[in-house]
mmCIF file of C-alpha atoms in Angstrom:
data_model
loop_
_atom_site.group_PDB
_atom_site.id
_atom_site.type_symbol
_atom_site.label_atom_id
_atom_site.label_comp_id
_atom_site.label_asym_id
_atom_site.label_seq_id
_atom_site.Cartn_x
_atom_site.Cartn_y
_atom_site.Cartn_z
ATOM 1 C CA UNK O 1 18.899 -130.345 -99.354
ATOM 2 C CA UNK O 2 19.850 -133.560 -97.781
ATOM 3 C CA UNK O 3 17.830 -136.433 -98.074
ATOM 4 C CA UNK O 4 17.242 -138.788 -95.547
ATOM 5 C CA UNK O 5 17.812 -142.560 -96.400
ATOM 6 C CA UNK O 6 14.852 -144.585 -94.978
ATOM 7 C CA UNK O 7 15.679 -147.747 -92.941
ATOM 8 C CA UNK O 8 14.803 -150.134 -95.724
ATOM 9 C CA UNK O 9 17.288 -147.930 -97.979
ATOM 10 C CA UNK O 10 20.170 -148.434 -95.536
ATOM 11 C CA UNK O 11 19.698 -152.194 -95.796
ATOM 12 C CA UNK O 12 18.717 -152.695 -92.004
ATOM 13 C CA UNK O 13 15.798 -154.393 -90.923
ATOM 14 C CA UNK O 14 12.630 -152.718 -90.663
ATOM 15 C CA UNK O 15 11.243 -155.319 -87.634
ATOM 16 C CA UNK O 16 12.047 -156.026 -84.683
ATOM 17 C CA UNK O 17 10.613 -159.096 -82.255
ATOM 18 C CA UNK O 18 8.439 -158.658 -79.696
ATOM 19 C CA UNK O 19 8.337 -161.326 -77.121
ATOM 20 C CA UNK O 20 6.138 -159.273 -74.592
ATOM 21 C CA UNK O 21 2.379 -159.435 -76.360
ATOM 22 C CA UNK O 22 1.044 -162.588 -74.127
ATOM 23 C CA UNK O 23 4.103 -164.316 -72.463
ATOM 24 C CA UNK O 24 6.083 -166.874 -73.126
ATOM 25 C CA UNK O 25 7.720 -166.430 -76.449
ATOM 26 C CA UNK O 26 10.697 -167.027 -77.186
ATOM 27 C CA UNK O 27 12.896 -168.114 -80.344
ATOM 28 C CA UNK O 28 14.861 -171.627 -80.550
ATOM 29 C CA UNK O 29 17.235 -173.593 -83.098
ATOM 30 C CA UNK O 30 19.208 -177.103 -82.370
ATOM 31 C CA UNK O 31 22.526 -176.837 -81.873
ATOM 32 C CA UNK O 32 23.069 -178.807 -84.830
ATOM 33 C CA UNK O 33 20.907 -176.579 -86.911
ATOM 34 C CA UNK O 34 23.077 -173.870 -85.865
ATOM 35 C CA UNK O 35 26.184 -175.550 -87.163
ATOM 36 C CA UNK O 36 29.648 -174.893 -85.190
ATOM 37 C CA UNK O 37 30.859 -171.564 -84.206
ATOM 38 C CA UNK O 38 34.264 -171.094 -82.714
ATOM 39 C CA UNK O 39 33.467 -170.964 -78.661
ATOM 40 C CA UNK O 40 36.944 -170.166 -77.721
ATOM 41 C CA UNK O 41 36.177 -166.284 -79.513
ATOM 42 C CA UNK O 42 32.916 -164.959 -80.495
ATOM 43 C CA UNK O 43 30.769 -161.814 -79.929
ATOM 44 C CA UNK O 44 26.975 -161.545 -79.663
ATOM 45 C CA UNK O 45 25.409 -158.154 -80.606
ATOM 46 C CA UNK O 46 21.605 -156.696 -80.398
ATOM 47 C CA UNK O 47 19.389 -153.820 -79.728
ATOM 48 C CA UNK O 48 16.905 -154.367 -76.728
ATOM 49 C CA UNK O 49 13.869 -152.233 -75.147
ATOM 50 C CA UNK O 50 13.297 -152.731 -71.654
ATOM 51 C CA UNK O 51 9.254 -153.835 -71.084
ATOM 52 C CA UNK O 52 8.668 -155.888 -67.470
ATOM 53 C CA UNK O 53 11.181 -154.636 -65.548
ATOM 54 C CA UNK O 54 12.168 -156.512 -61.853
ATOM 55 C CA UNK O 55 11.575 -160.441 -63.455
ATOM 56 C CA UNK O 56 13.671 -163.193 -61.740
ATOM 57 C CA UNK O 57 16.065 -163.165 -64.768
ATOM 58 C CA UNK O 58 15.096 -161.984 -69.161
ATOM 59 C CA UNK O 59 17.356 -164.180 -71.505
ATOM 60 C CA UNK O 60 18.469 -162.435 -74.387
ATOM 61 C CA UNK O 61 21.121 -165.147 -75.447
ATOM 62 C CA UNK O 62 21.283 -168.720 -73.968
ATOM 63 C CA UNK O 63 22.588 -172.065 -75.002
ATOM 64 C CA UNK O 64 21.167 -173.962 -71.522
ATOM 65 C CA UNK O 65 19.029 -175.063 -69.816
ATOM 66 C CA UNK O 66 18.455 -173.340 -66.906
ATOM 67 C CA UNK O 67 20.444 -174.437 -64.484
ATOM 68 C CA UNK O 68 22.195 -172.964 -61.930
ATOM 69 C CA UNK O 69 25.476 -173.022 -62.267
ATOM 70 C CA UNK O 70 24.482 -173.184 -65.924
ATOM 71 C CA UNK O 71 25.100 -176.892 -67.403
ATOM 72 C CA UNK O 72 25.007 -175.391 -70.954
ATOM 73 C CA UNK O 73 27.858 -173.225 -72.833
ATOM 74 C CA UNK O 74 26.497 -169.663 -72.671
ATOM 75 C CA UNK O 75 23.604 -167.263 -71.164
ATOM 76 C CA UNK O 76 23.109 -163.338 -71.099
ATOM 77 C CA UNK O 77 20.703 -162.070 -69.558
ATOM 78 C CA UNK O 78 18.873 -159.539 -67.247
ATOM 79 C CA UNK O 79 19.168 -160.150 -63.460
ATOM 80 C CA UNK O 80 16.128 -159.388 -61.304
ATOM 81 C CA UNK O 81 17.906 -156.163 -60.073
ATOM 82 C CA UNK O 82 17.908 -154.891 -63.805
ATOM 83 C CA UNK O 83 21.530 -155.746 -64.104
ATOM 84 C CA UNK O 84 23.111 -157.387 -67.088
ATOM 85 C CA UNK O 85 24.340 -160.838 -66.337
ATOM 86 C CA UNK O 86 27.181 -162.566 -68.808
ATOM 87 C CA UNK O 87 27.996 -166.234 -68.443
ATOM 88 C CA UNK O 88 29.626 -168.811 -69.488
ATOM 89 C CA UNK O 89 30.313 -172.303 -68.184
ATOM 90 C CA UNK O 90 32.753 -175.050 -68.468
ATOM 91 C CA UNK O 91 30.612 -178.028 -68.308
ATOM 92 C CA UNK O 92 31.380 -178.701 -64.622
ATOM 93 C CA UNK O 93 29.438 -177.710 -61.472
ATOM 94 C CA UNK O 94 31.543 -174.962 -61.515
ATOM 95 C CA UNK O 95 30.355 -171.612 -63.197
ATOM 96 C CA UNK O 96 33.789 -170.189 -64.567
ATOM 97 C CA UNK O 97 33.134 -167.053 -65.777
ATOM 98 C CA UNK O 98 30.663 -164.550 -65.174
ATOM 99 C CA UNK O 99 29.802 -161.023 -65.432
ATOM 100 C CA UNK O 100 27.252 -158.654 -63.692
ATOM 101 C CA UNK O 101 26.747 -154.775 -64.136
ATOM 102 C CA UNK O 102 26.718 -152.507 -61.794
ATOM 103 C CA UNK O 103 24.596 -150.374 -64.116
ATOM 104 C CA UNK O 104 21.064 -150.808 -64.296
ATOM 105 C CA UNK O 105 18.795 -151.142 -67.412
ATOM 106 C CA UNK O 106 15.208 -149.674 -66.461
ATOM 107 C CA UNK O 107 14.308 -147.659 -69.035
ATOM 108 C CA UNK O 108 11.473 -148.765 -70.990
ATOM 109 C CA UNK O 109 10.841 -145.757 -73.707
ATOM 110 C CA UNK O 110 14.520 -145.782 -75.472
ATOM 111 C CA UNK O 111 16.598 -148.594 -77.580
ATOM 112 C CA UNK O 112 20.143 -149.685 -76.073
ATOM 113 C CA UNK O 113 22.596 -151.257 -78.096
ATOM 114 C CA UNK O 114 24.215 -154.958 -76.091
ATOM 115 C CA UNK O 115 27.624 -156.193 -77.237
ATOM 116 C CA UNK O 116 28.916 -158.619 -75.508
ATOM 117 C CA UNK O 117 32.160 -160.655 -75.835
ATOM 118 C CA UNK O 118 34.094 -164.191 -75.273
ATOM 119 C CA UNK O 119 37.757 -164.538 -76.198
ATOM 120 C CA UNK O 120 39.111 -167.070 -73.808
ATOM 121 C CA UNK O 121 42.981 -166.629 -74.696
ATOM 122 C CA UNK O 122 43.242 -162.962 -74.382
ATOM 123 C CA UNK O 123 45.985 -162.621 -72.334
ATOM 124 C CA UNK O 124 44.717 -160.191 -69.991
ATOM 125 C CA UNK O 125 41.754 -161.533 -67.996
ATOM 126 C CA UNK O 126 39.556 -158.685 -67.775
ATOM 127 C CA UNK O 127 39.612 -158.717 -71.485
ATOM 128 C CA UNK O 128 38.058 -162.345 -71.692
ATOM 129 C CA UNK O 129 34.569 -161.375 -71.027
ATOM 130 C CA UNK O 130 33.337 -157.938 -72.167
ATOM 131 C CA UNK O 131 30.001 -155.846 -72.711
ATOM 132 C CA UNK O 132 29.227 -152.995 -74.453
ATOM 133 C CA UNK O 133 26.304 -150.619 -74.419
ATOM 134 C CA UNK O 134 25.773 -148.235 -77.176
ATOM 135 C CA UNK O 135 30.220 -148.912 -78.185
ATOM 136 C CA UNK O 136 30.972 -147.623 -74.684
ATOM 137 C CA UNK O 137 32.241 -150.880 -72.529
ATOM 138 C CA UNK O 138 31.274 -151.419 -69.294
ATOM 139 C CA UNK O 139 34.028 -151.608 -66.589
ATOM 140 C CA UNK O 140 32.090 -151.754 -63.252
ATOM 141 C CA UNK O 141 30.662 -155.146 -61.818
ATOM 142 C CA UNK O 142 29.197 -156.334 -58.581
ATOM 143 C CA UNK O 143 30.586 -159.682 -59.489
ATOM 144 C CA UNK O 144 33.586 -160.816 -61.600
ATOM 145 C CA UNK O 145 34.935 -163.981 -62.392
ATOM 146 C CA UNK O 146 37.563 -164.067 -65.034
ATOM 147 C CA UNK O 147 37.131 -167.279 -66.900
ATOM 148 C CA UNK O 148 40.455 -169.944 -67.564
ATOM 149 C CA UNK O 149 39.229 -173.006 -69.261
ATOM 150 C CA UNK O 150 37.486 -173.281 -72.336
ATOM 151 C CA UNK O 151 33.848 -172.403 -73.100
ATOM 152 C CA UNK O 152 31.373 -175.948 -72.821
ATOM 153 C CA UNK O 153 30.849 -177.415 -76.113
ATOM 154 C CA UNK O 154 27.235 -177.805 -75.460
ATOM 155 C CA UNK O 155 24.695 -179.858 -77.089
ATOM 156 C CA UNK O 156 22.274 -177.666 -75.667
ATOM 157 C CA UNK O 157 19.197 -175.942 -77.797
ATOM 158 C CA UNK O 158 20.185 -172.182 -79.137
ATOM 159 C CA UNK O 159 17.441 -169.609 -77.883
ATOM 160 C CA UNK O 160 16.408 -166.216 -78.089
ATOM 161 C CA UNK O 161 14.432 -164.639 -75.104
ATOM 162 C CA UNK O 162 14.217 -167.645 -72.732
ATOM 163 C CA UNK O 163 16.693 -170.896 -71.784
ATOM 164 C CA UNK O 164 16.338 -173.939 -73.391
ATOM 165 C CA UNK O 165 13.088 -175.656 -71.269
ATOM 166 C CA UNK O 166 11.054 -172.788 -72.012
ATOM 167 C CA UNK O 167 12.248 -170.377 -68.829
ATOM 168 C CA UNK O 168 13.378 -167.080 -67.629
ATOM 169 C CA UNK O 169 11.565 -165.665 -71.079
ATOM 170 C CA UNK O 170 12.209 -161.759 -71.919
ATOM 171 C CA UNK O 171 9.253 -159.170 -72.029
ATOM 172 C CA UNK O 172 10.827 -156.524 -74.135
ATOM 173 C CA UNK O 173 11.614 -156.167 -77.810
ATOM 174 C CA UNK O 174 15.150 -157.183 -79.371
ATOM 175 C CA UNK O 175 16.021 -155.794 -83.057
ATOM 176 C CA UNK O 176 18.488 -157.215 -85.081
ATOM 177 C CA UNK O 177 20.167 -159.907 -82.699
ATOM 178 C CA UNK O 178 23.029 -161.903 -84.606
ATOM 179 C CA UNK O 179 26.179 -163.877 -83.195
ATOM 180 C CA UNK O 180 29.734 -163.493 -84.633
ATOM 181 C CA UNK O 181 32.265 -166.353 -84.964
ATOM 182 C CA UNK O 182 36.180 -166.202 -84.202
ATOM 183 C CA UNK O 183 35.573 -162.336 -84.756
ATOM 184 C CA UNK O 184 35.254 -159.408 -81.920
ATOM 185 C CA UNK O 185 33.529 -156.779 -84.426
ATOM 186 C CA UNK O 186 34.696 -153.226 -83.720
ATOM 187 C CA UNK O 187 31.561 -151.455 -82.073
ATOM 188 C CA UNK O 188 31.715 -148.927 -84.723
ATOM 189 C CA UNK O 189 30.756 -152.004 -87.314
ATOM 190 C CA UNK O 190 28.027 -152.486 -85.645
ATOM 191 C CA UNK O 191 26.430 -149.305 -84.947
ATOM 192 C CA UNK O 192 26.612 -145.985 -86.161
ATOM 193 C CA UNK O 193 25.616 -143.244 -83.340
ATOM 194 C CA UNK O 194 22.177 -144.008 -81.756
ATOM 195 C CA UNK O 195 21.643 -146.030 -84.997
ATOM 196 C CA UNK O 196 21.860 -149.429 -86.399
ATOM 197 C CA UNK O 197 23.846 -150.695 -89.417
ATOM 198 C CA UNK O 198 23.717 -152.972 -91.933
ATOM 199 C CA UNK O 199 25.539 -156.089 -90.655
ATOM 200 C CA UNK O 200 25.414 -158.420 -93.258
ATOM 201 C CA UNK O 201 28.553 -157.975 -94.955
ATOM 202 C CA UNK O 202 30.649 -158.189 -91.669
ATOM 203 C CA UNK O 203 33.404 -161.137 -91.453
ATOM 204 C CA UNK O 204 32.425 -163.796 -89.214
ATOM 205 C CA UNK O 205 28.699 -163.057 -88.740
ATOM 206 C CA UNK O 206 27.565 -166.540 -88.048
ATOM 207 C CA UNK O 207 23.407 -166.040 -87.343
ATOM 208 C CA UNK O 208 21.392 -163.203 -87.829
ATOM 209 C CA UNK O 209 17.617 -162.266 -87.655
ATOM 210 C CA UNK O 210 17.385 -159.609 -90.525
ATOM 211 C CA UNK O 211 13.264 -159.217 -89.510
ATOM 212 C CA UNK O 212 11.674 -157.235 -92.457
ATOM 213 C CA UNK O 213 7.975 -156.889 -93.615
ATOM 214 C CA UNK O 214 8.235 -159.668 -95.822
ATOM 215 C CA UNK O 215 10.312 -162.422 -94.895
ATOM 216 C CA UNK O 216 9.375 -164.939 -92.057
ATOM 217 C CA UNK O 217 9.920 -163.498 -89.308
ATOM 218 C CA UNK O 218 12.413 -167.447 -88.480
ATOM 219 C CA UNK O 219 14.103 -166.643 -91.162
ATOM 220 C CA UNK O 220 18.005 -166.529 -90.089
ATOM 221 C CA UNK O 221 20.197 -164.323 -92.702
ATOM 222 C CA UNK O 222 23.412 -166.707 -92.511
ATOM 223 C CA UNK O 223 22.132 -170.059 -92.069
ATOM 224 C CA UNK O 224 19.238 -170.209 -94.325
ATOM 225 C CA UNK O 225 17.440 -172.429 -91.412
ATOM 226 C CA UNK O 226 14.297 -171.351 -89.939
ATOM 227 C CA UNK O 227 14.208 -170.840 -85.962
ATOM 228 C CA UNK O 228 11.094 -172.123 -84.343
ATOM 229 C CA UNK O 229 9.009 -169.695 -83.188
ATOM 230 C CA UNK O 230 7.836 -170.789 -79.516
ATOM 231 C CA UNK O 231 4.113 -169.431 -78.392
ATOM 232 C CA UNK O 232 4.348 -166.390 -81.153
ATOM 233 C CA UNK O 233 6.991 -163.870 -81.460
ATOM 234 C CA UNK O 234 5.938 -161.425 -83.570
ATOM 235 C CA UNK O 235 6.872 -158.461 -85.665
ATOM 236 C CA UNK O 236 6.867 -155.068 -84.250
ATOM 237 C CA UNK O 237 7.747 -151.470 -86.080
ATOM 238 C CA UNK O 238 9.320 -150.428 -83.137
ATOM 239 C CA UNK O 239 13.088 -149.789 -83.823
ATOM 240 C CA UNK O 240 16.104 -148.548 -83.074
#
């Protein structure tokens, strides 16, 4: 008979953060803390669960501030039509690349798998900015705007489920969020089905929370540099 591995036994974490238990969390690290990464090609990957569905906009990855265009390098994000937004600035007025879904993301009972992707010198400019859900890429968008200069080197704060000055915060639960350097991860490396895998070993992973039953929940896998925990994240069971 076959025997089912458990999720601690496949080396996956066994937590997952919840920022939706009284409002307001969210997860941050200085930009210094989070040492360089190469913002000319890099790939952010997570699992998310929908809770609050309809907000004016749920960060999942930022590095600004909340402006509009954004002033910072980076922010993904749910739109207030359930859409998944992807952008990334230049460091001018001007918002020079940018992505929004024509899909929608309302479910609230099932786990989704986000991949999303920068590689400013691909020579083919759809190819610059990419998401994935569950390895299948998305290739409708009410918007598009294919990006040509370089990513903003910002100074900005690093956060996880809200900007920078504490807005735009996300209500649902994210497992497993990490950020890959100079690397575009095959989606297959990432995930295996409808379920996670173990991402430790993967070349280029530059930050990831591996949230288990032990550690702090802070704790960041690569860097060995605690986030701080804004208003209380915690730990949930929920998983993918």
């Amino acid at each position: 008979m076959r025997r089912l591995l458990s999720v601690s036994a496949l080396g996956v974490p066994s937590r997952s953060l919840d920022f939706k238990t009284t409002g307001g969390e969210y997860l941050s690290i200085s930009d210094a803390a989070a040492g360089g990464f190469n913002k000319d090609k890099c790939s952010w990957s997570t699992w998310f669960k929908r809770a609050t569905l309809g907000a004016a906009t749920e960060i999942i990855f930022a590095q600004n501030d909340n402006s509009s265009p954004i002033a910072g390098a980076y922010q993904i994000s749910f739109n207030s039509a359930n859409a998944l937004d992807f952008r990334v600035s230049d460091g001018t007025t001007a918002l020079h690349g940018r992505l929004i879904t024509t899909a929608t993301y309302t479910n609230t009972t099932t786990w989704k798998h986000l991949q999303v992707i920068w590689d400013r010198n691909n020579g083919t400019a759809n190819s610059r900015m990419r998401i994935f859900i569950n390895g299948t890429e998305e290739t409708s968008f009410s918007s598009r705007t294919n990006p040509t200069n370089a990513m903003n080197d910002s100074a900005h704060t690093v956060t996880i489920g809200a900007t920078a000055n504490n807005a735009n915060h996300n209500t649902g639960l994210l497992y497993q969020p990490a950020m890959f350097s100079n690397v575009i991860p095959a989606s297959t490396s990432l995930i295996n089905g409808s379920n996670p895998k173990d991402l430790r070993k993967i070349s280029g992973l530059h930050y990831l929370l591996h949230t288990n039953s032990v550690d702090a929940l802070e704790d960041d896998f690569v860097l060995g540099t605690n986030w701080t925990n804004n208003v209380g994240v915690i730990k949930s069971t929920d998983i993918p």
